[in-house]
Short mmCIF file of C-alpha atoms in Angstrom, two decimals:
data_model
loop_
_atom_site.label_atom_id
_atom_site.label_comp_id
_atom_site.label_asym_id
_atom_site.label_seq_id
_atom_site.Cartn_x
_atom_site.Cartn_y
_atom_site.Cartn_z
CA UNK P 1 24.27 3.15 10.50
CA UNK P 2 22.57 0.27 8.68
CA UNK P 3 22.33 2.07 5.76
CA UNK P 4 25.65 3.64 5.84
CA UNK P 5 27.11 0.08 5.83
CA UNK P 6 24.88 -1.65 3.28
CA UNK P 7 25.92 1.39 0.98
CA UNK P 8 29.57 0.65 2.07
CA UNK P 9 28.73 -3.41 1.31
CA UNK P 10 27.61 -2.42 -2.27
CA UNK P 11 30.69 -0.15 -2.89
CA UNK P 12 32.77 -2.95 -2.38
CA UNK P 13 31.05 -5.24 -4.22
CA UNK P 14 31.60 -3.38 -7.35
CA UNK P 15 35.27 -3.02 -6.78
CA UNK P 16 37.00 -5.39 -9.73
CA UNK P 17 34.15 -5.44 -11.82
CA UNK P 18 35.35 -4.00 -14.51
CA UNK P 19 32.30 -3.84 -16.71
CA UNK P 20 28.63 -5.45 -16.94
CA UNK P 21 28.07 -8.65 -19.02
CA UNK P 22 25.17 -7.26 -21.12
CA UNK P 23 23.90 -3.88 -21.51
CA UNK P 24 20.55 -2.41 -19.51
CA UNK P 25 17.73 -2.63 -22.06
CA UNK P 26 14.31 -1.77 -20.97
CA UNK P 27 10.98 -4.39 -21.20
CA UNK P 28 7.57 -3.20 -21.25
CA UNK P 29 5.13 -4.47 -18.67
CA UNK P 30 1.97 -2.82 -16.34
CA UNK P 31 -1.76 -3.18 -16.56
CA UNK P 32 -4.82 -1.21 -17.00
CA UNK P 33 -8.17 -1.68 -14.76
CA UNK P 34 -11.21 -0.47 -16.46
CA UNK P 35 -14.53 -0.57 -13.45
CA UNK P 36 -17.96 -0.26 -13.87
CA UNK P 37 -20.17 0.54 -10.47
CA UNK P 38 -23.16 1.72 -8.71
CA UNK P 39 -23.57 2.76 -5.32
CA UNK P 40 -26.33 3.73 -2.89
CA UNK P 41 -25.69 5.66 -0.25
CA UNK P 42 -27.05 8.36 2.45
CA UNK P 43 -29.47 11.01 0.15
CA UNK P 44 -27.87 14.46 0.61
CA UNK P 45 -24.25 12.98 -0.81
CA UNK P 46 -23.77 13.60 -4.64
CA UNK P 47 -23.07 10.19 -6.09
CA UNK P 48 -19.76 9.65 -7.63
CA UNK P 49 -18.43 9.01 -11.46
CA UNK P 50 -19.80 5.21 -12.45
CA UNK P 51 -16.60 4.28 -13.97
CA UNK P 52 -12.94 4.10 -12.74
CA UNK P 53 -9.85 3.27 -13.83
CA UNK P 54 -5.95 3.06 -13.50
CA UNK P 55 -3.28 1.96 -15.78
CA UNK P 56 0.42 2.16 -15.61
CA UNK P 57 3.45 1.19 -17.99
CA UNK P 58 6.37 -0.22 -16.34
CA UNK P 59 9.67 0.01 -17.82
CA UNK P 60 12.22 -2.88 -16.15
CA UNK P 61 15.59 -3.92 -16.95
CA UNK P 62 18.61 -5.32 -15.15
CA UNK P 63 22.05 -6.74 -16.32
CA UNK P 64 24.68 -8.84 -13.70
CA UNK P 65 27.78 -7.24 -13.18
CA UNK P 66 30.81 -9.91 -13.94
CA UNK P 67 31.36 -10.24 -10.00
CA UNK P 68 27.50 -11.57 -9.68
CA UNK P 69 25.47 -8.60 -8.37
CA UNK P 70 22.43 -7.04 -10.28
CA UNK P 71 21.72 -3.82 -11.13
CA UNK P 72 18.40 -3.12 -12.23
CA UNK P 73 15.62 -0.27 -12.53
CA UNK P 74 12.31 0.37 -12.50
CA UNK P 75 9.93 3.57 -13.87
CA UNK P 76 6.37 3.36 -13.18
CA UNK P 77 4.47 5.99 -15.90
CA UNK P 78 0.57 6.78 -14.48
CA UNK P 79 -1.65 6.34 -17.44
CA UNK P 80 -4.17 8.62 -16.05
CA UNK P 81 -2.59 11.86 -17.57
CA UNK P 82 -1.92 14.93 -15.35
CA UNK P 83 2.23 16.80 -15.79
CA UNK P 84 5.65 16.30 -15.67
CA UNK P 85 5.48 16.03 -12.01
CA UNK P 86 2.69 14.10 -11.23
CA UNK P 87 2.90 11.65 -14.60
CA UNK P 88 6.02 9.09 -12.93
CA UNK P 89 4.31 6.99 -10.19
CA UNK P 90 7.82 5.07 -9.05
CA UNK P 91 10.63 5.29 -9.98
CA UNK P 92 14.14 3.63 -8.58
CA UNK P 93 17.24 1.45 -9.10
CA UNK P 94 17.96 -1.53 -7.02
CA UNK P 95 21.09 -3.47 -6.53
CA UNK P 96 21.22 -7.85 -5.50
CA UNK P 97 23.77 -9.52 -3.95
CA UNK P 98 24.77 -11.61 -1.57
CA UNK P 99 24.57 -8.59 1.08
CA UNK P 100 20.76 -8.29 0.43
CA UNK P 101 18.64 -5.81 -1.70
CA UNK P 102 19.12 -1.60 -2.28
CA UNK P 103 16.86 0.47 -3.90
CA UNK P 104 17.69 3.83 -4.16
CA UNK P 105 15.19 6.36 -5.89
CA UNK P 106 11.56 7.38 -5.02
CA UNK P 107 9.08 4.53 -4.01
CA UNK P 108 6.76 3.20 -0.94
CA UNK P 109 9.58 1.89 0.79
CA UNK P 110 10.23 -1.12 3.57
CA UNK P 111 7.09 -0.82 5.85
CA UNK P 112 4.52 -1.00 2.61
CA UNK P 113 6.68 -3.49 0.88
CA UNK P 114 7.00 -5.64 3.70
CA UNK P 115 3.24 -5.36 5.86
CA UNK P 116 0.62 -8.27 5.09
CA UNK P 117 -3.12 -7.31 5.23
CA UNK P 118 -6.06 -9.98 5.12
CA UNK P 119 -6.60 -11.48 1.62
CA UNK P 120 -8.68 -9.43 -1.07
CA UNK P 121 -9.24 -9.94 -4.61
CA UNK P 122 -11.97 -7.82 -5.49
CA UNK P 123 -11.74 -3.95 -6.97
CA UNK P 124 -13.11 -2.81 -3.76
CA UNK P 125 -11.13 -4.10 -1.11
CA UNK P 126 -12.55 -3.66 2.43
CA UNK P 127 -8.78 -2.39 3.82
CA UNK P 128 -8.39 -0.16 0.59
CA UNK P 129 -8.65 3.38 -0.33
CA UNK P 130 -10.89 2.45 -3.32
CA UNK P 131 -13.46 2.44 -1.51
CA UNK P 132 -13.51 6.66 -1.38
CA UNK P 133 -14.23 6.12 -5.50
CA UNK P 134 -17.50 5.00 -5.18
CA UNK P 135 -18.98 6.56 -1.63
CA UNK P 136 -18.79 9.74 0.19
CA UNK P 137 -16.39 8.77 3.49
CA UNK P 138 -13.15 10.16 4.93
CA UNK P 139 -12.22 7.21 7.24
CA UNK P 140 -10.82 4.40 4.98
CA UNK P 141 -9.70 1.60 7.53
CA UNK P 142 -5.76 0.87 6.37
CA UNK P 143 -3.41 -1.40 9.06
CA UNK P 144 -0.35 -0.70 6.39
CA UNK P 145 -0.52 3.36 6.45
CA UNK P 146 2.69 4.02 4.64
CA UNK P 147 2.45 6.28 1.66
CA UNK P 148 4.20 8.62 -0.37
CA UNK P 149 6.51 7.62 -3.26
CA UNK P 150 9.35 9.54 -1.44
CA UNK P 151 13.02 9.45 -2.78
CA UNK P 152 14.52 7.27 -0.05
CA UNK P 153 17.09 5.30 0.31
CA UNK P 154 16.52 1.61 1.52
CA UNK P 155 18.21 -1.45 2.69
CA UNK P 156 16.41 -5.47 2.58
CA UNK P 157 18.69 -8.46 4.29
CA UNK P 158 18.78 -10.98 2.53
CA UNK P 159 16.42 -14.05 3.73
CA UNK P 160 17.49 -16.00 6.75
CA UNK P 161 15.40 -18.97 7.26
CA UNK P 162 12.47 -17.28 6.20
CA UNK P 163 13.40 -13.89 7.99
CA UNK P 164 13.96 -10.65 6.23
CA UNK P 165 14.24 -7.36 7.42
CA UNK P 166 13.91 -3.90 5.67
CA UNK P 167 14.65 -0.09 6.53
CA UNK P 168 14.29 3.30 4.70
CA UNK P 169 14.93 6.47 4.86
CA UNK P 170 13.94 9.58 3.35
CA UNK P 171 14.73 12.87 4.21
CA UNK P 172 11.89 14.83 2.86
CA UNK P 173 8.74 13.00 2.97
CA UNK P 174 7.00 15.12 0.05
CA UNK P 175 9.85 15.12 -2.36
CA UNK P 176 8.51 12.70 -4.94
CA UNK P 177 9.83 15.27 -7.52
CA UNK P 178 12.90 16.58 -8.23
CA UNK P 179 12.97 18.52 -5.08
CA UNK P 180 15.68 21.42 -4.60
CA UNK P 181 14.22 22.59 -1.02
CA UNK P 182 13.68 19.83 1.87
CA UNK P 183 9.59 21.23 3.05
CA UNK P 184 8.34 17.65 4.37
CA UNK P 185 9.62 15.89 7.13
CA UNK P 186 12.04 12.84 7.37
CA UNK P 187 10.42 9.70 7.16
CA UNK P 188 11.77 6.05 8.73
CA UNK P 189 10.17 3.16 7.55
CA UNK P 190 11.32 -0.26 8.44
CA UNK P 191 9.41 -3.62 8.70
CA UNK P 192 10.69 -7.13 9.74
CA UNK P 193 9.29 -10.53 8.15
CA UNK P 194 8.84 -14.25 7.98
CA UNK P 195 7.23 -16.50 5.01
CA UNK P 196 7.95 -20.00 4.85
CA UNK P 197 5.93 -23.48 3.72
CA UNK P 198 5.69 -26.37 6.67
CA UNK P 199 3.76 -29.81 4.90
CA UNK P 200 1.42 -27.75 2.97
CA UNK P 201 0.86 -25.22 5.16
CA UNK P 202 2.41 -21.58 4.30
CA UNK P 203 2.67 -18.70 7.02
CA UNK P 204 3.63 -15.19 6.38
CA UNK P 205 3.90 -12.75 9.55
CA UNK P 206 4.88 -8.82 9.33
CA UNK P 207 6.04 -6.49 11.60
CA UNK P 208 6.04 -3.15 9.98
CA UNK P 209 5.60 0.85 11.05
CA UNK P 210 6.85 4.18 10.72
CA UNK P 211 8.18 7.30 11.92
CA UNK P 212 7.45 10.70 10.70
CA UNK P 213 7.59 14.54 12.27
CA UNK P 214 6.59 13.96 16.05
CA UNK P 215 4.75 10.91 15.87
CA UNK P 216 4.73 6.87 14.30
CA UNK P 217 2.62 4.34 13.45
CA UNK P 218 2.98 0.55 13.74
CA UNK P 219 1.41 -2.54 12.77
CA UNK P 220 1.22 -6.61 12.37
CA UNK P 221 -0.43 -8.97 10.01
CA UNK P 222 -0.68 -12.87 9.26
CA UNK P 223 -1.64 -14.98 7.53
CA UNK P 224 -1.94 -18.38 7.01
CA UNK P 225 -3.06 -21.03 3.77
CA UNK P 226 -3.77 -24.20 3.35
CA UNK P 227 -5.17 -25.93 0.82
CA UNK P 228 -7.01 -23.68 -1.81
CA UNK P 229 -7.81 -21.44 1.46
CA UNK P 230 -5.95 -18.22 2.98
CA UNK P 231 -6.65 -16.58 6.30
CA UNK P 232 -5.38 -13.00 7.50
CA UNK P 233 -5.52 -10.55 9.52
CA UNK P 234 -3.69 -6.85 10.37
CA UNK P 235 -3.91 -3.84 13.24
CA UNK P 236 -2.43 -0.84 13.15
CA UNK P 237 -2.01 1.98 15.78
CA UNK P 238 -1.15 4.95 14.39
CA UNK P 239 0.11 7.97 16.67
CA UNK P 240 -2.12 11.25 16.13
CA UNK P 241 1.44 13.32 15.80
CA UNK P 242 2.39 11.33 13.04
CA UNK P 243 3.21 13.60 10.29
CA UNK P 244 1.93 16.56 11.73
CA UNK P 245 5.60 17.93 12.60
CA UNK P 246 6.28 20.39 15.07
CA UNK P 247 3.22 21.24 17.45
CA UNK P 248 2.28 24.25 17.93
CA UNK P 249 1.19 26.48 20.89
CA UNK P 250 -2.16 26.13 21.40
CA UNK P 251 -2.81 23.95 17.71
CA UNK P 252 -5.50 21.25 17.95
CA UNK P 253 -4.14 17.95 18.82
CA UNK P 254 -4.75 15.12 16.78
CA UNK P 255 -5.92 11.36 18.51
CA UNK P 256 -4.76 7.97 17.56
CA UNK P 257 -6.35 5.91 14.98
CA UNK P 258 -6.87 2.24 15.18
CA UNK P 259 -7.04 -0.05 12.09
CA UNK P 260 -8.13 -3.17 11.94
CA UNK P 261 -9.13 -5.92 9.66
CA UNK P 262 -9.77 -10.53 8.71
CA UNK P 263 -10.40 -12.08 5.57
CA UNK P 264 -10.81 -15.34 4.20
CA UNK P 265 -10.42 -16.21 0.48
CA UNK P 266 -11.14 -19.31 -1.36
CA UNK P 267 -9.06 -20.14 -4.93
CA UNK P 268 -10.54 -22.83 -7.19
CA UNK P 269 -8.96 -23.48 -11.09
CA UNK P 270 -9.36 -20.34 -12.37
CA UNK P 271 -11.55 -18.35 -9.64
CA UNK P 272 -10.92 -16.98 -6.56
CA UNK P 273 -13.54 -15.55 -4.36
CA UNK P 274 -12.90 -13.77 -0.63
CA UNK P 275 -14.86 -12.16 1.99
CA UNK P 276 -13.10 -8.96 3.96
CA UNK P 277 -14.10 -7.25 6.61
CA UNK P 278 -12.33 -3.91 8.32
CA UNK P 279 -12.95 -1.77 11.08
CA UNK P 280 -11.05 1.84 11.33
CA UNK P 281 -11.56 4.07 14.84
CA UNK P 282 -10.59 8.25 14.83
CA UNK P 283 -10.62 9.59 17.97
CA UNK P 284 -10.57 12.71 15.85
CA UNK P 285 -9.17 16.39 17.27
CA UNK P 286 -9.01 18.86 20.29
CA UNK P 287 -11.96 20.83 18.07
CA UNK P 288 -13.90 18.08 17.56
CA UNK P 289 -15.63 15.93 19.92
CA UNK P 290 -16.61 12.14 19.43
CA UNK P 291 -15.17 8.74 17.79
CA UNK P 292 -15.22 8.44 14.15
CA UNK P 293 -15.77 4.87 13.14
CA UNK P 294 -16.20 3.13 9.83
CA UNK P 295 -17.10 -0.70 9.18
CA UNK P 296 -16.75 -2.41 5.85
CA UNK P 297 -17.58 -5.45 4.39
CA UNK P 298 -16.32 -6.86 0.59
CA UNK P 299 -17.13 -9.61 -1.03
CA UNK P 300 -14.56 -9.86 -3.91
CA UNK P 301 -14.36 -12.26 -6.89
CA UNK P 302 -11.33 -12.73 -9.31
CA UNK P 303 -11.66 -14.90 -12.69
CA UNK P 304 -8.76 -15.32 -15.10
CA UNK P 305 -10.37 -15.50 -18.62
CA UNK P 306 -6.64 -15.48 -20.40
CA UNK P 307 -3.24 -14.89 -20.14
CA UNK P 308 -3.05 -11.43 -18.47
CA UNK P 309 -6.61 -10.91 -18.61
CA UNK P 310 -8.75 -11.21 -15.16
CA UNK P 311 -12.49 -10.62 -14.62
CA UNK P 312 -12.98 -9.18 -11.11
CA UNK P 313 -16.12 -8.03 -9.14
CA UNK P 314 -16.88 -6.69 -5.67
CA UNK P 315 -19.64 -6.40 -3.44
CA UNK P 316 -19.47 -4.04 -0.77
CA UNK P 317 -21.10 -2.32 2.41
CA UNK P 318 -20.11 0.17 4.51
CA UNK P 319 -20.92 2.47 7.30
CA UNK P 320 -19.50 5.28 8.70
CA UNK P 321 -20.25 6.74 11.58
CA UNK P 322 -19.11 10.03 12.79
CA UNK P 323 -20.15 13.07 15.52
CA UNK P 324 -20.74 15.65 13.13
CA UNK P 325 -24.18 14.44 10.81
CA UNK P 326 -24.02 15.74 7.62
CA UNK P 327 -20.58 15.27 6.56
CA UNK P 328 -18.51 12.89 4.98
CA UNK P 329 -18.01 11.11 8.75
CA UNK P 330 -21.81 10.00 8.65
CA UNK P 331 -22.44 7.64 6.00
CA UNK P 332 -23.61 4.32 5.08
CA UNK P 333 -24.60 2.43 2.27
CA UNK P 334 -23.91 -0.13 -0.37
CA UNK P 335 -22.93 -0.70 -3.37
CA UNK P 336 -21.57 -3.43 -6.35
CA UNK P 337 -18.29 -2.89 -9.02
CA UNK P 338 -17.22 -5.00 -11.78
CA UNK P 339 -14.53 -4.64 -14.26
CA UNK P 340 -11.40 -6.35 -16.29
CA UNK P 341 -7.66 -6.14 -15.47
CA UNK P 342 -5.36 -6.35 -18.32
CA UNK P 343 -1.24 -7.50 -17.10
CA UNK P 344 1.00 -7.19 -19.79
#
């Protein structure tokens, strides 16, 4: 219903515009990461590729309508090759006005947009699937599990003393393409907000979570800064049904995963440095006995040399401990990743 009547809110906010002050024309923008690393871990894993990277080009533009609202969009072009399909990362047009935000078009949607994590700045954050680049391990701790750059439709309020809220829907979780069959299931996502600034001090809280095929997830997060410092946190309960539609007669049943992770970073002039810590807990499946757990630790460090051009560095540890020895669910090690970050 909410998105029914934002739609309907839009509609009418169009009506007597008769045509848009300035045309749509498209600016440039994205970045490119470029990561050097070494790793140790346990002996019988094959170590991984020594250098990463990802880069994407963003094309932006908006014009306002002569009644006030904006109409914009955004594409977001992977840099890292690959086809048609996979090639267009995000892509989605978005409408502001007085009634709050719409996007409409495939993207993460309200519960990634919205969730806050504990602070990071390094490559290899401790709550961050980059870690899976460097080591051998399945469990990657993550309070904010939304995913998938579905086509969706979604609806932001606009901010009331310091609240927002946000919800989305997508009917076909998988169709990041342009689908002609619905195969994936439908997928809410909706997250509710507060930032503001008291004397100094600023404070950000999330409420944020998800429902997909039989099942949901749903977390929280804060933070809090003051000064040149930031403390967060985040947990997350995800629901082993989540996303695993329909269950079957007899099928394994999946357990509930726990997420959960603090952080403290430190900015100074041009540096910032933080230390991250995350904890993830599987109870795995019906044909699998045992807890999977992982623990991380990342030290991260962030250095602006120059206008769009940022010097970062992470020192990491994990372990990963899991029932079944000899997989990628019983692991531990260490390991050290440096690199640039080019913004333009």
């Amino acid at each position: 219903k909410i998105l029914v009547a934002s739609s309907a809110l839009v509609a009418v906010g169009f009506a007597g515009a008769a045509q848009a002050s300035e045309p749509i024309s498209l600016s440039v923008g994205g970045y490119m990461e470029q990561w050097a690393g070494i790793a140790d871990q346990e002996d019988r894993f094959e170590s991984r590729n020594a250098f990463q990277s990802d880069t994407e080009v963003h094309f932006s533009g908006s014009t306002t309508l002569d009644n006030g609202i904006e109409v914009g969009a955004k594409i977001e072009l992977e840099g890292e090759g690959g086809n048609a399909g996979t090639m267009i990362d995000e892509q989605y047009l978005y409408v502001n006005g007085g009634f709050g935000q719409v996007k409409l078009g495939a993207e993460d949607g309200a519960a990634a947009d919205m969730g806050v994590t504990a602070p990071s700045v390094g490559p290899v954050g401790a709550n961050d699937g980059d870690l899976s680049n460097w080591v051998a391990t399945n469990a990657i701790p993550d309070t904010v599990p939304a995913g998938g750059d579905s086509k969706r439709l979604t609806y932001y309020t606009p901010v009331l003393g310091g609240f927002r809220a946000g919800l989305s829907y997508a009917d076909d979780d998988s169709s990041e393409n342009n689908d002609t069959v619905t195969t994936g299931d439908s997928r809410v996502s909706a997250g509710v907000e507060y930032k503001g600034d008291f004397d100094g001090v600023s404070v950000a809280v999330s409420l944020v979570g998800e429902s997909m095929g039989e099942g949901e997830w749903y977390g929280v997060g804060a933070s809090v800064g003051f000064g040149a410092f930031t403390v967060g946190a985040s947990v997350s309960e995800v629901d082993g049904e989540f996303g695993q539609g329909e269950p079957q007669p007899g099928a394994n049943k999946f357990e509930d995963t726990t997420d959960f992770d603090i952080g403290v970073s430190y900015a100074m002039d041009a540096a910032s440095v933080s230390l991250t810590y995350a904890y993830g807990e599987n109870d795995d499946n019906a044909a699998q006995s045992g807890v999977n757990e992982i623990n991380t630790v990342d030290l991260g460090l962030a250095y602006t040399l120059g206008a769009g051009v940022t010097w970062k560095s992470s020192v990491f540890w994990f372990d990963d401990q899991g029932e079944d020895a000899g997989n990628a669910d019983d692991n531990e090690g260490y390991g050290a990743v440096t690199g640039l970050v080019l913004s333009f």
